[in-house]
Each structure stands twice: as C-alpha cells, then as structure tokens.
Amino acid sequence: MKLTIVVPCYNEEEMLPKTTEVLLRVAADVDRECGTATDVLYIDDGSSDRTWELVLQHAEEHPNVHGLKLSSNRGHQQALWAGLEWAAEHSDAAISIDADLQDDANQVLEMTRRFLAGDDIVYGVRRQRKSDTWFKRVTAQGFYRISRRLGGNVLYNHADYRLMSRRALRALLDFPERNLFLRGMVYSLGFPHSIVYYDRGERLAGESKYPFRKMVLFALDGITSFSVKPLRFIVWLGMSFMVISLIAIVYGLVSYLSGHVVPGWSSLLVSLWFIGGAILLAVGIIGEYVGKIYAEVKRRPRYFIEAEV
Ligand code: UDP
Ligand code: MG
C-alpha cells in the first residue's frame, strides 16, 4: 500500500531540513506499523529562495522524497492541487500537511490506521489555537462563524491537514473549478470519514506565508466559492431600503402638508452617504462573483510543472 505525504512549500528554506527529518521519521513509523510504503512529495510553489535546491538535495539523499517545481507562485491551494494530482496517480492515499509543521505530524499514523480501517477521508482538526497570535485566532474563528452562517461547507478549525483515499482524490479532481477552496470542496464529497484532533503548535522557522492581505482574499474566496447568500443579502438590503424610503416619502408629505418644511440638508447628506455606501457594497459583492465567473470561463491551466524529481 502506497502513501504520499503532500507538502506545499513557498520560500520554506529555513523549514525544509527540519520538515524532511520529521516527516521521514513519521513515514518510517507508519511503514513499520502499517506495512505501507510512504513517500514525501514537496511542491515548490515558485519559491524565490533555496527551497528547490534543498528539495533536490533531500530527494537525492532519500529515495522516498520527491518534488515538483511549479513555474511560478500559484498559491497554496493550487500547489496542493498539483501535489494531489501526483498522489492520485502514484499512491493509494495522500496526506496533505503544511511545510511549517504547525499541524502535529504524528497524527499521520492515526490517520493511516483509520484509512486502513475503511475511512476515505480523515480530517485533522485543531483542538485549540493557543499558539496562534490573538489576531490570527480571532480572524480565523470569525471566518468559520461567518461561513457557517452563510451556509458555507467548512469543518470548524480544520485546515488542509487531512488524509484522502485515492477514490476520494479522484472525486475531488473531478471538480473543474479554478477557484479552489479545498477544505470546503473536500467536505462536500461525502464518503466514509472521521476526524482526528490535535494541538496546533507554533511555526518552527520562517514566517507565515499568509500575510493579512492573502488571508482576507482566501476568506473571501472561501465564502464566495460556496455561498450565494451574499447576493441574496443584497436583495434584502434593497428591499429594506425601499421600505425605509417609503416611510421617508410619507413623512415628507405629511410634514409638507402640515407646513413644517425644514431645510434638512444634513439628513440628506447623511442618507446620501449611506445609500452610496450600500450601493458600492452591493456592486462589490456582485463584482466578486463576476470575477469568479471570469476566472472559470477562461479555463486556464492551474499550474505548469518546471521540474520533477
Ligand atoms: N504556501 C504555498 N504558496 C503560497 C503560500 C503558502 O505553497 O503562496 C504554503 C507554505 O509554504 C506552507 C503552507 O502553504 O507550507 C501554509 O502556509 P503558512 O504556514 O505560511 O500559513 P499559515 O499557517 O500562517 O496560515
Ligand atoms: Mg502555518
């Protein structure tokens, strides 16, 4: 039985030696206990540092380390996709994990056990986020709450640490969309699945490759890839405004007839801003979806592979 640990890497030169050491130890444990043959696959997401050189070096030293080098930075989700495509071809199951090892790599063993017991998908879920900064914790949890309320398909505190059987991988790879929000897509697959819980550690080296800007874009992607509720919200907003303006008309008429016409330019000014803002917001939300449609209809390749070991 072949297993692949899929690891997207973007400028992870500081992390890679440690990552390889830990993952190879985990792979050896799993192989001993479960009788598997485990590979580690690095996907270099167009790094500008020495990541690829290190991957080459590790691949030379260890026959079960492999690498794909993407021709440019396509983002975490696309890099992961590239790795999952490779894994669907080469192995019976794939486990995706971040290069920074914030997610407890020791759970790979438990995930494999569950896979052997019949689960197609095993989700890794963080029990707590004490090691994250206050800011990251609040924004991440806010995101899960909002998505949940909008009907988004996400598992609370599950990132991209999970095992997928080949059958589940094939199903996932059938999704044609270019806007990837993998944790939501996988969650919608079904199949027998279970959850393993773990404590999330700190990033051992290097910096987060998800600065605030990327995090906001990722959250927006997550929500707009799954839910049309923001569009429906606009309709509600519009209707509420119509009701409000009806009241305003009646009020204006009554005050006109009773002779109380006030030069109320200040209230006018306020409502102008308010309505202007609401319209901009509405147009913005629609724009998000139109942008998505644009990206989808272009059907561009997700990535290009420059080198492979
Ligand atoms: N990553 C990637 N491409 C990118 C950004 C990040 O492949 O454009 C990888 C990164 O190397 C890491 C994983 O995605 O393995 C998660 O990134 P990071 O740990 O920086 O995110 P955080 O844990 O801060 O959300
Ligand atoms: Mg991280």
GROMACS .gro file of C-alpha atoms and ligand atoms in nm:
model
  335
    1MET     CA    1   0.000   0.000   0.000
    2LYS     CA    2   0.146   0.334  -0.104
    3LEU     CA    3   0.100   0.655   0.088
    4THR     CA    4   0.212   1.006  -0.009
    5ILE     CA    5   0.260   1.297   0.227
    6VAL     CA    6   0.195   1.609   0.017
    7VAL     CA    7   0.370   1.927   0.129
    8PRO     CA    8   0.329   2.262  -0.050
    9CYS     CA    9   0.627   2.492   0.008
   10TYR     CA   10   0.671   2.858  -0.062
   11ASN     CA   11   1.004   3.003   0.049
   12GLU     CA   12   1.049   2.742   0.318
   13GLU     CA   13   1.430   2.708   0.308
   14GLU     CA   14   1.451   2.764   0.682
   15MET     CA   15   1.196   2.493   0.750
   16LEU     CA   16   1.278   2.220   0.498
   17PRO     CA   17   1.568   2.038   0.670
   18LYS     CA   18   1.359   2.001   0.985
   19THR     CA   19   1.045   1.914   0.787
   20THR     CA   20   1.223   1.638   0.598
   21GLU     CA   21   1.370   1.499   0.917
   22VAL     CA   22   1.034   1.488   1.096
   23LEU     CA   23   0.831   1.360   0.801
   24LEU     CA   24   1.080   1.084   0.723
   25ARG     CA   25   1.069   0.972   1.084
   26VAL     CA   26   0.688   0.973   1.074
   27ALA     CA   27   0.697   0.787   0.740
   28ALA     CA   28   0.926   0.521   0.887
   29ASP     CA   29   0.695   0.478   1.188
   30VAL     CA   30   0.389   0.442   0.969
   31ASP     CA   31   0.561   0.196   0.737
   32ARG     CA   32   0.675  -0.016   1.029
   33GLU     CA   33   0.338  -0.022   1.196
   34CYS     CA   34   0.101  -0.034   0.900
   35GLY     CA   35   0.311  -0.208   0.638
   36THR     CA   36   0.288   0.085   0.396
   37ALA     CA   37   0.546   0.245   0.168
   38THR     CA   38   0.534   0.618   0.236
   39ASP     CA   39   0.667   0.893   0.009
   40VAL     CA   40   0.712   1.260   0.088
   41LEU     CA   41   0.624   1.493  -0.202
   42TYR     CA   42   0.727   1.858  -0.191
   43ILE     CA   43   0.563   2.105  -0.425
   44ASP     CA   44   0.779   2.411  -0.465
   45ASP     CA   45   0.526   2.687  -0.531
   46GLY     CA   46   0.760   2.914  -0.727
   47SER     CA   47   0.984   2.994  -0.431
   48SER     CA   48   1.246   3.263  -0.472
   49ASP     CA   49   1.481   3.121  -0.209
   50ARG     CA   50   1.674   2.794  -0.195
   51THR     CA   51   1.368   2.572  -0.138
   52TRP     CA   52   1.404   2.381  -0.466
   53GLU     CA   53   1.776   2.320  -0.419
   54LEU     CA   54   1.701   2.171  -0.079
   55VAL     CA   55   1.426   1.954  -0.226
   56LEU     CA   56   1.669   1.824  -0.487
   57GLN     CA   57   1.927   1.755  -0.221
   58HIS     CA   58   1.681   1.572   0.005
   59ALA     CA   59   1.548   1.373  -0.290
   60GLU     CA   60   1.899   1.262  -0.370
   61GLU     CA   61   1.969   1.156  -0.013
   62HIS     CA   62   1.638   0.977   0.039
   63PRO     CA   63   1.474   0.768  -0.233
   64ASN     CA   64   1.126   0.825  -0.092
   65VAL     CA   65   1.146   1.207  -0.115
   66HIS     CA   66   1.005   1.356  -0.437
   67GLY     CA   67   0.949   1.708  -0.564
   68LEU     CA   68   0.750   1.908  -0.815
   69LYS     CA   69   0.860   2.257  -0.904
   70LEU     CA   70   0.585   2.487  -1.027
   71SER     CA   71   0.693   2.750  -1.277
   72SER     CA   72   0.563   3.039  -1.065
   73ASN     CA   73   0.386   3.115  -0.740
   74ARG     CA   74   0.029   2.991  -0.784
   75GLY     CA   75  -0.076   2.995  -0.420
   76HIS     CA   76  -0.112   2.731  -0.152
   77GLN     CA   77  -0.433   2.575  -0.286
   78GLN     CA   78  -0.311   2.533  -0.644
   79ALA     CA   79   0.020   2.392  -0.521
   80LEU     CA   80  -0.167   2.145  -0.306
   81TRP     CA   81  -0.383   2.050  -0.604
   82ALA     CA   82  -0.072   1.978  -0.810
   83GLY     CA   83   0.050   1.751  -0.532
   84LEU     CA   84  -0.283   1.572  -0.501
   85GLU     CA   85  -0.288   1.504  -0.875
   86TRP     CA   86   0.055   1.346  -0.844
   87ALA     CA   87  -0.057   1.144  -0.543
   88ALA     CA   88  -0.374   1.019  -0.713
   89GLU     CA   89  -0.153   0.866  -0.978
   90HIS     CA   90   0.122   0.728  -0.758
   91SER     CA   91  -0.041   0.616  -0.436
   92ASP     CA   92  -0.343   0.468  -0.259
   93ALA     CA   93  -0.385   0.761  -0.024
   94ALA     CA   94  -0.249   1.112   0.024
   95ILE     CA   95  -0.198   1.315   0.338
   96SER     CA   96  -0.160   1.689   0.294
   97ILE     CA   97   0.027   1.892   0.554
   98ASP     CA   98   0.191   2.237   0.567
   99ALA     CA   99   0.568   2.262   0.550
  100ASP     CA  100   0.590   2.457   0.876
  101LEU     CA  101   0.475   2.151   1.079
  102GLN     CA  102   0.231   2.359   1.283
  103ASP     CA  103  -0.002   2.065   1.245
  104ASP     CA  104   0.107   1.768   1.451
  105ALA     CA  105   0.275   1.532   1.203
  106ASN     CA  106   0.241   1.243   1.446
  107GLN     CA  107  -0.129   1.221   1.355
  108VAL     CA  108  -0.026   1.072   1.021
  109LEU     CA  109  -0.007   0.735   1.193
  110GLU     CA  110  -0.359   0.760   1.336
  111MET     CA  111  -0.491   0.886   1.001
  112THR     CA  112  -0.337   0.588   0.824
  113ARG     CA  113  -0.487   0.349   1.077
  114ARG     CA  114  -0.831   0.494   1.014
  115PHE     CA  115  -0.776   0.471   0.640
  116LEU     CA  116  -0.686   0.104   0.675
  117ALA     CA  117  -0.999   0.059   0.886
  118GLY     CA  118  -1.210   0.186   0.596
  119ASP     CA  119  -1.228   0.567   0.611
  120ASP     CA  120  -1.184   0.750   0.281
  121ILE     CA  121  -1.120   1.089   0.437
  122VAL     CA  122  -0.969   1.167   0.775
  123TYR     CA  123  -0.980   1.532   0.880
  124GLY     CA  124  -0.727   1.682   1.115
  125VAL     CA  125  -0.894   1.934   1.344
  126ARG     CA  126  -0.713   2.169   1.582
  127ARG     CA  127  -0.828   2.137   1.935
  128GLN     CA  128  -0.709   2.482   2.037
  129ARG     CA  129  -0.516   2.768   1.881
  130LYS     CA  130  -0.319   2.893   2.178
  131SER     CA  131  -0.001   2.912   1.977
  132ASP     CA  132  -0.154   3.141   1.714
  133THR     CA  133  -0.141   3.514   1.766
  134TRP     CA  134  -0.450   3.675   1.912
  135PHE     CA  135  -0.517   3.838   1.577
  136LYS     CA  136  -0.492   3.518   1.374
  137ARG     CA  137  -0.716   3.337   1.618
  138VAL     CA  138  -0.990   3.599   1.617
  139THR     CA  139  -0.990   3.645   1.238
  140ALA     CA  140  -0.984   3.270   1.172
  141GLN     CA  141  -1.269   3.196   1.411
  142GLY     CA  142  -1.467   3.489   1.278
  143PHE     CA  143  -1.425   3.342   0.934
  144TYR     CA  144  -1.554   2.999   1.038
  145ARG     CA  145  -1.855   3.157   1.208
  146ILE     CA  146  -1.945   3.375   0.911
  147SER     CA  147  -1.907   3.088   0.664
  148ARG     CA  148  -2.118   2.866   0.881
  149ARG     CA  149  -2.393   3.125   0.894
  150LEU     CA  150  -2.380   3.178   0.519
  151GLY     CA  151  -2.423   2.807   0.465
  152GLY     CA  152  -2.059   2.751   0.366
  153ASN     CA  153  -1.932   2.398   0.382
  154VAL     CA  154  -1.648   2.410   0.630
  155LEU     CA  155  -1.545   2.196   0.921
  156TYR     CA  156  -1.465   2.412   1.221
  157ASN     CA  157  -1.088   2.453   1.277
  158HIS     CA  158  -0.994   2.212   1.002
  159ALA     CA  159  -0.721   2.347   0.776
  160ASP     CA  160  -0.563   2.149   0.497
  161TYR     CA  161  -0.428   1.867   0.711
  162ARG     CA  162  -0.613   1.554   0.604
  163LEU     CA  163  -0.588   1.210   0.454
  164MET     CA  164  -0.773   1.122   0.136
  165SER     CA  165  -0.805   0.783  -0.027
  166ARG     CA  166  -0.745   0.750  -0.398
  167ARG     CA  167  -1.118   0.717  -0.451
  168ALA     CA  168  -1.181   1.048  -0.271
  169LEU     CA  169  -0.891   1.212  -0.456
  170ARG     CA  170  -1.034   1.111  -0.793
  171ALA     CA  171  -1.370   1.255  -0.692
  172LEU     CA  172  -1.206   1.581  -0.585
  173LEU     CA  173  -1.002   1.604  -0.904
  174ASP     CA  174  -1.329   1.588  -1.099
  175PHE     CA  175  -1.416   1.936  -0.972
  176PRO     CA  176  -1.348   2.158  -1.272
  177GLU     CA  177  -1.336   2.494  -1.094
  178ARG     CA  178  -1.026   2.712  -1.086
  179ASN     CA  179  -1.116   2.895  -0.767
  180LEU     CA  180  -1.006   2.644  -0.511
  181PHE     CA  181  -1.116   2.629  -0.153
  182LEU     CA  182  -1.008   2.275  -0.091
  183ARG     CA  183  -1.124   2.230   0.266
  184GLY     CA  184  -1.478   2.317   0.160
  185MET     CA  185  -1.467   2.111  -0.158
  186VAL     CA  186  -1.341   1.802   0.021
  187TYR     CA  187  -1.602   1.842   0.291
  188SER     CA  188  -1.877   1.830   0.029
  189LEU     CA  189  -1.754   1.497  -0.113
  190GLY     CA  190  -1.911   1.270   0.145
  191PHE     CA  191  -1.758   0.917   0.163
  192PRO     CA  192  -1.687   0.749   0.496
  193HIS     CA  193  -1.487   0.996   0.702
  194SER     CA  194  -1.371   1.072   1.052
  195ILE     CA  195  -1.183   1.336   1.250
  196VAL     CA  196  -0.861   1.329   1.449
  197TYR     CA  197  -0.798   1.607   1.699
  198TYR     CA  198  -0.459   1.757   1.776
  199ASP     CA  199  -0.300   2.062   1.931
  200ARG     CA  200  -0.161   2.313   1.690
  201GLY     CA  201   0.199   2.410   1.755
  202GLU     CA  202   0.397   2.713   1.655
  203ARG     CA  203   0.565   2.766   1.324
  204LEU     CA  204   0.913   2.629   1.389
  205ALA     CA  205   1.103   2.851   1.147
  206GLY     CA  206   1.043   3.119   0.889
  207GLU     CA  207   0.741   3.347   0.870
  208SER     CA  208   0.378   3.292   0.786
  209LYS     CA  209   0.336   3.291   0.410
  210TYR     CA  210  -0.018   3.414   0.461
  211PRO     CA  211   0.007   3.785   0.526
  212PHE     CA  212  -0.314   3.967   0.615
  213ARG     CA  213  -0.391   4.054   0.253
  214LYS     CA  214  -0.374   3.691   0.140
  215MET     CA  215  -0.581   3.585   0.440
  216VAL     CA  216  -0.861   3.826   0.350
  217LEU     CA  217  -0.858   3.710  -0.012
  218PHE     CA  218  -0.863   3.347   0.099
  219ALA     CA  219  -1.158   3.406   0.331
  220LEU     CA  220  -1.347   3.589   0.054
  221ASP     CA  221  -1.274   3.302  -0.182
  222GLY     CA  222  -1.396   3.056   0.074
  223ILE     CA  223  -1.726   3.232   0.117
  224THR     CA  224  -1.798   3.329  -0.242
  225SER     CA  225  -1.697   2.986  -0.376
  226PHE     CA  226  -1.964   2.821  -0.173
  227SER     CA  227  -2.244   3.056  -0.098
  228VAL     CA  228  -2.471   3.282  -0.299
  229LYS     CA  229  -2.615   3.420   0.022
  230PRO     CA  230  -2.417   3.745  -0.005
  231LEU     CA  231  -2.601   3.807  -0.333
  232ARG     CA  232  -2.932   3.735  -0.169
  233PHE     CA  233  -2.837   3.968   0.112
  234ILE     CA  234  -2.820   4.249  -0.144
  235VAL     CA  235  -3.178   4.184  -0.243
  236TRP     CA  236  -3.282   4.211   0.120
  237LEU     CA  237  -3.080   4.526   0.162
  238GLY     CA  238  -3.251   4.677  -0.143
  239MET     CA  239  -3.597   4.585  -0.017
  240SER     CA  240  -3.529   4.728   0.327
  241PHE     CA  241  -3.415   5.050   0.167
  242MET     CA  242  -3.733   5.069  -0.035
  243VAL     CA  243  -3.939   5.032   0.279
  244ILE     CA  244  -3.732   5.299   0.451
  245SER     CA  245  -3.769   5.536   0.160
  246LEU     CA  246  -4.146   5.476   0.152
  247ILE     CA  247  -4.161   5.581   0.515
  248ALA     CA  248  -3.948   5.882   0.431
  249ILE     CA  249  -4.185   5.982   0.148
  250VAL     CA  250  -4.488   5.959   0.374
  251TYR     CA  251  -4.307   6.154   0.643
  252GLY     CA  252  -4.200   6.420   0.392
  253LEU     CA  253  -4.553   6.451   0.255
  254VAL     CA  254  -4.706   6.483   0.599
  255SER     CA  255  -4.460   6.748   0.711
  256TYR     CA  256  -4.510   6.935   0.382
  257LEU     CA  257  -4.889   6.935   0.422
  258SER     CA  258  -4.864   7.045   0.783
  259GLY     CA  259  -4.631   7.324   0.683
  260HIS     CA  260  -4.322   7.204   0.869
  261VAL     CA  261  -4.074   7.210   0.582
  262VAL     CA  262  -3.727   7.217   0.730
  263PRO     CA  263  -3.412   7.286   0.531
  264GLY     CA  264  -3.270   6.944   0.630
  265TRP     CA  265  -2.964   6.921   0.410
  266SER     CA  266  -2.768   6.748   0.684
  267SER     CA  267  -3.000   6.448   0.699
  268LEU     CA  268  -2.995   6.442   0.319
  269LEU     CA  269  -2.619   6.437   0.321
  270VAL     CA  270  -2.611   6.151   0.568
  271SER     CA  271  -2.855   5.938   0.374
  272LEU     CA  272  -2.668   6.011   0.051
  273TRP     CA  273  -2.352   5.868   0.201
  274PHE     CA  274  -2.540   5.577   0.340
  275ILE     CA  275  -2.710   5.485   0.016
  276GLY     CA  276  -2.390   5.543  -0.179
  277GLY     CA  277  -2.207   5.307   0.052
  278ALA     CA  278  -2.475   5.042   0.032
  279ILE     CA  279  -2.476   5.054  -0.348
  280LEU     CA  280  -2.097   5.028  -0.362
  281LEU     CA  281  -2.105   4.733  -0.128
  282ALA     CA  282  -2.371   4.563  -0.337
  283VAL     CA  283  -2.184   4.622  -0.661
  284GLY     CA  284  -1.868   4.498  -0.495
  285ILE     CA  285  -2.025   4.172  -0.392
  286ILE     CA  286  -2.164   4.116  -0.739
  287GLY     CA  287  -1.822   4.201  -0.876
  288GLU     CA  288  -1.669   3.924  -0.666
  289TYR     CA  289  -1.893   3.669  -0.829
  290VAL     CA  290  -1.849   3.811  -1.177
  291GLY     CA  291  -1.474   3.789  -1.122
  292LYS     CA  292  -1.515   3.425  -1.029
  293ILE     CA  293  -1.716   3.353  -1.341
  294TYR     CA  294  -1.446   3.525  -1.544
  295ALA     CA  295  -1.174   3.307  -1.397
  296GLU     CA  296  -1.383   2.995  -1.452
  297VAL     CA  297  -1.478   3.056  -1.815
  298LYS     CA  298  -1.118   3.123  -1.912
  299ARG     CA  299  -1.039   2.763  -1.813
  300ARG     CA  300  -0.674   2.842  -1.776
  301PRO     CA  301  -0.428   2.573  -1.671
  302ARG     CA  302  -0.386   2.566  -1.296
  303TYR     CA  303  -0.008   2.548  -1.299
  304PHE     CA  304   0.292   2.445  -1.503
  305ILE     CA  305   0.550   2.196  -1.383
  306GLU     CA  306   0.902   2.313  -1.446
  307ALA     CA  307   1.090   2.021  -1.292
  308GLU     CA  308   1.022   1.694  -1.118
  309VAL     CA  309   1.231   1.456  -0.906
  310UDP     N1  310   0.226   2.819   0.073
  310UDP     C1  311   0.235   2.794  -0.065
  310UDP     N2  312   0.215   2.900  -0.151
  310UDP     C2  313   0.185   3.026  -0.109
  310UDP     C3  314   0.174   3.048   0.033
  310UDP     C4  315   0.195   2.942   0.120
  310UDP     O1  316   0.260   2.682  -0.108
  310UDP     O2  317   0.169   3.116  -0.192
  310UDP     C5  318   0.250   2.706   0.166
  310UDP     C6  319   0.350   2.732   0.277
  310UDP     O3  320   0.482   2.701   0.235
  310UDP     C7  321   0.302   2.638   0.387
  310UDP     C8  322   0.151   2.636   0.366
  310UDP     O4  323   0.128   2.683   0.235
  310UDP     O5  324   0.350   2.507   0.370
  310UDP     C9  325   0.077   2.722   0.467
  310UDP     O6  326   0.135   2.850   0.474
  310UDP     P1  327   0.165   2.922   0.613
  310UDP     O7  328   0.212   2.824   0.714
  310UDP     O8  329   0.256   3.036   0.586
  310UDP     O9  330   0.020   2.974   0.651
  310UDP     P2  331  -0.040   2.997   0.799
  310UDP    O10  332  -0.012   2.872   0.878
  310UDP    O11  333   0.028   3.117   0.852
  310UDP    O12  334  -0.187   3.017   0.773
  311MG      MG  335   0.148   2.775   0.903
   0.00000   0.00000   0.00000
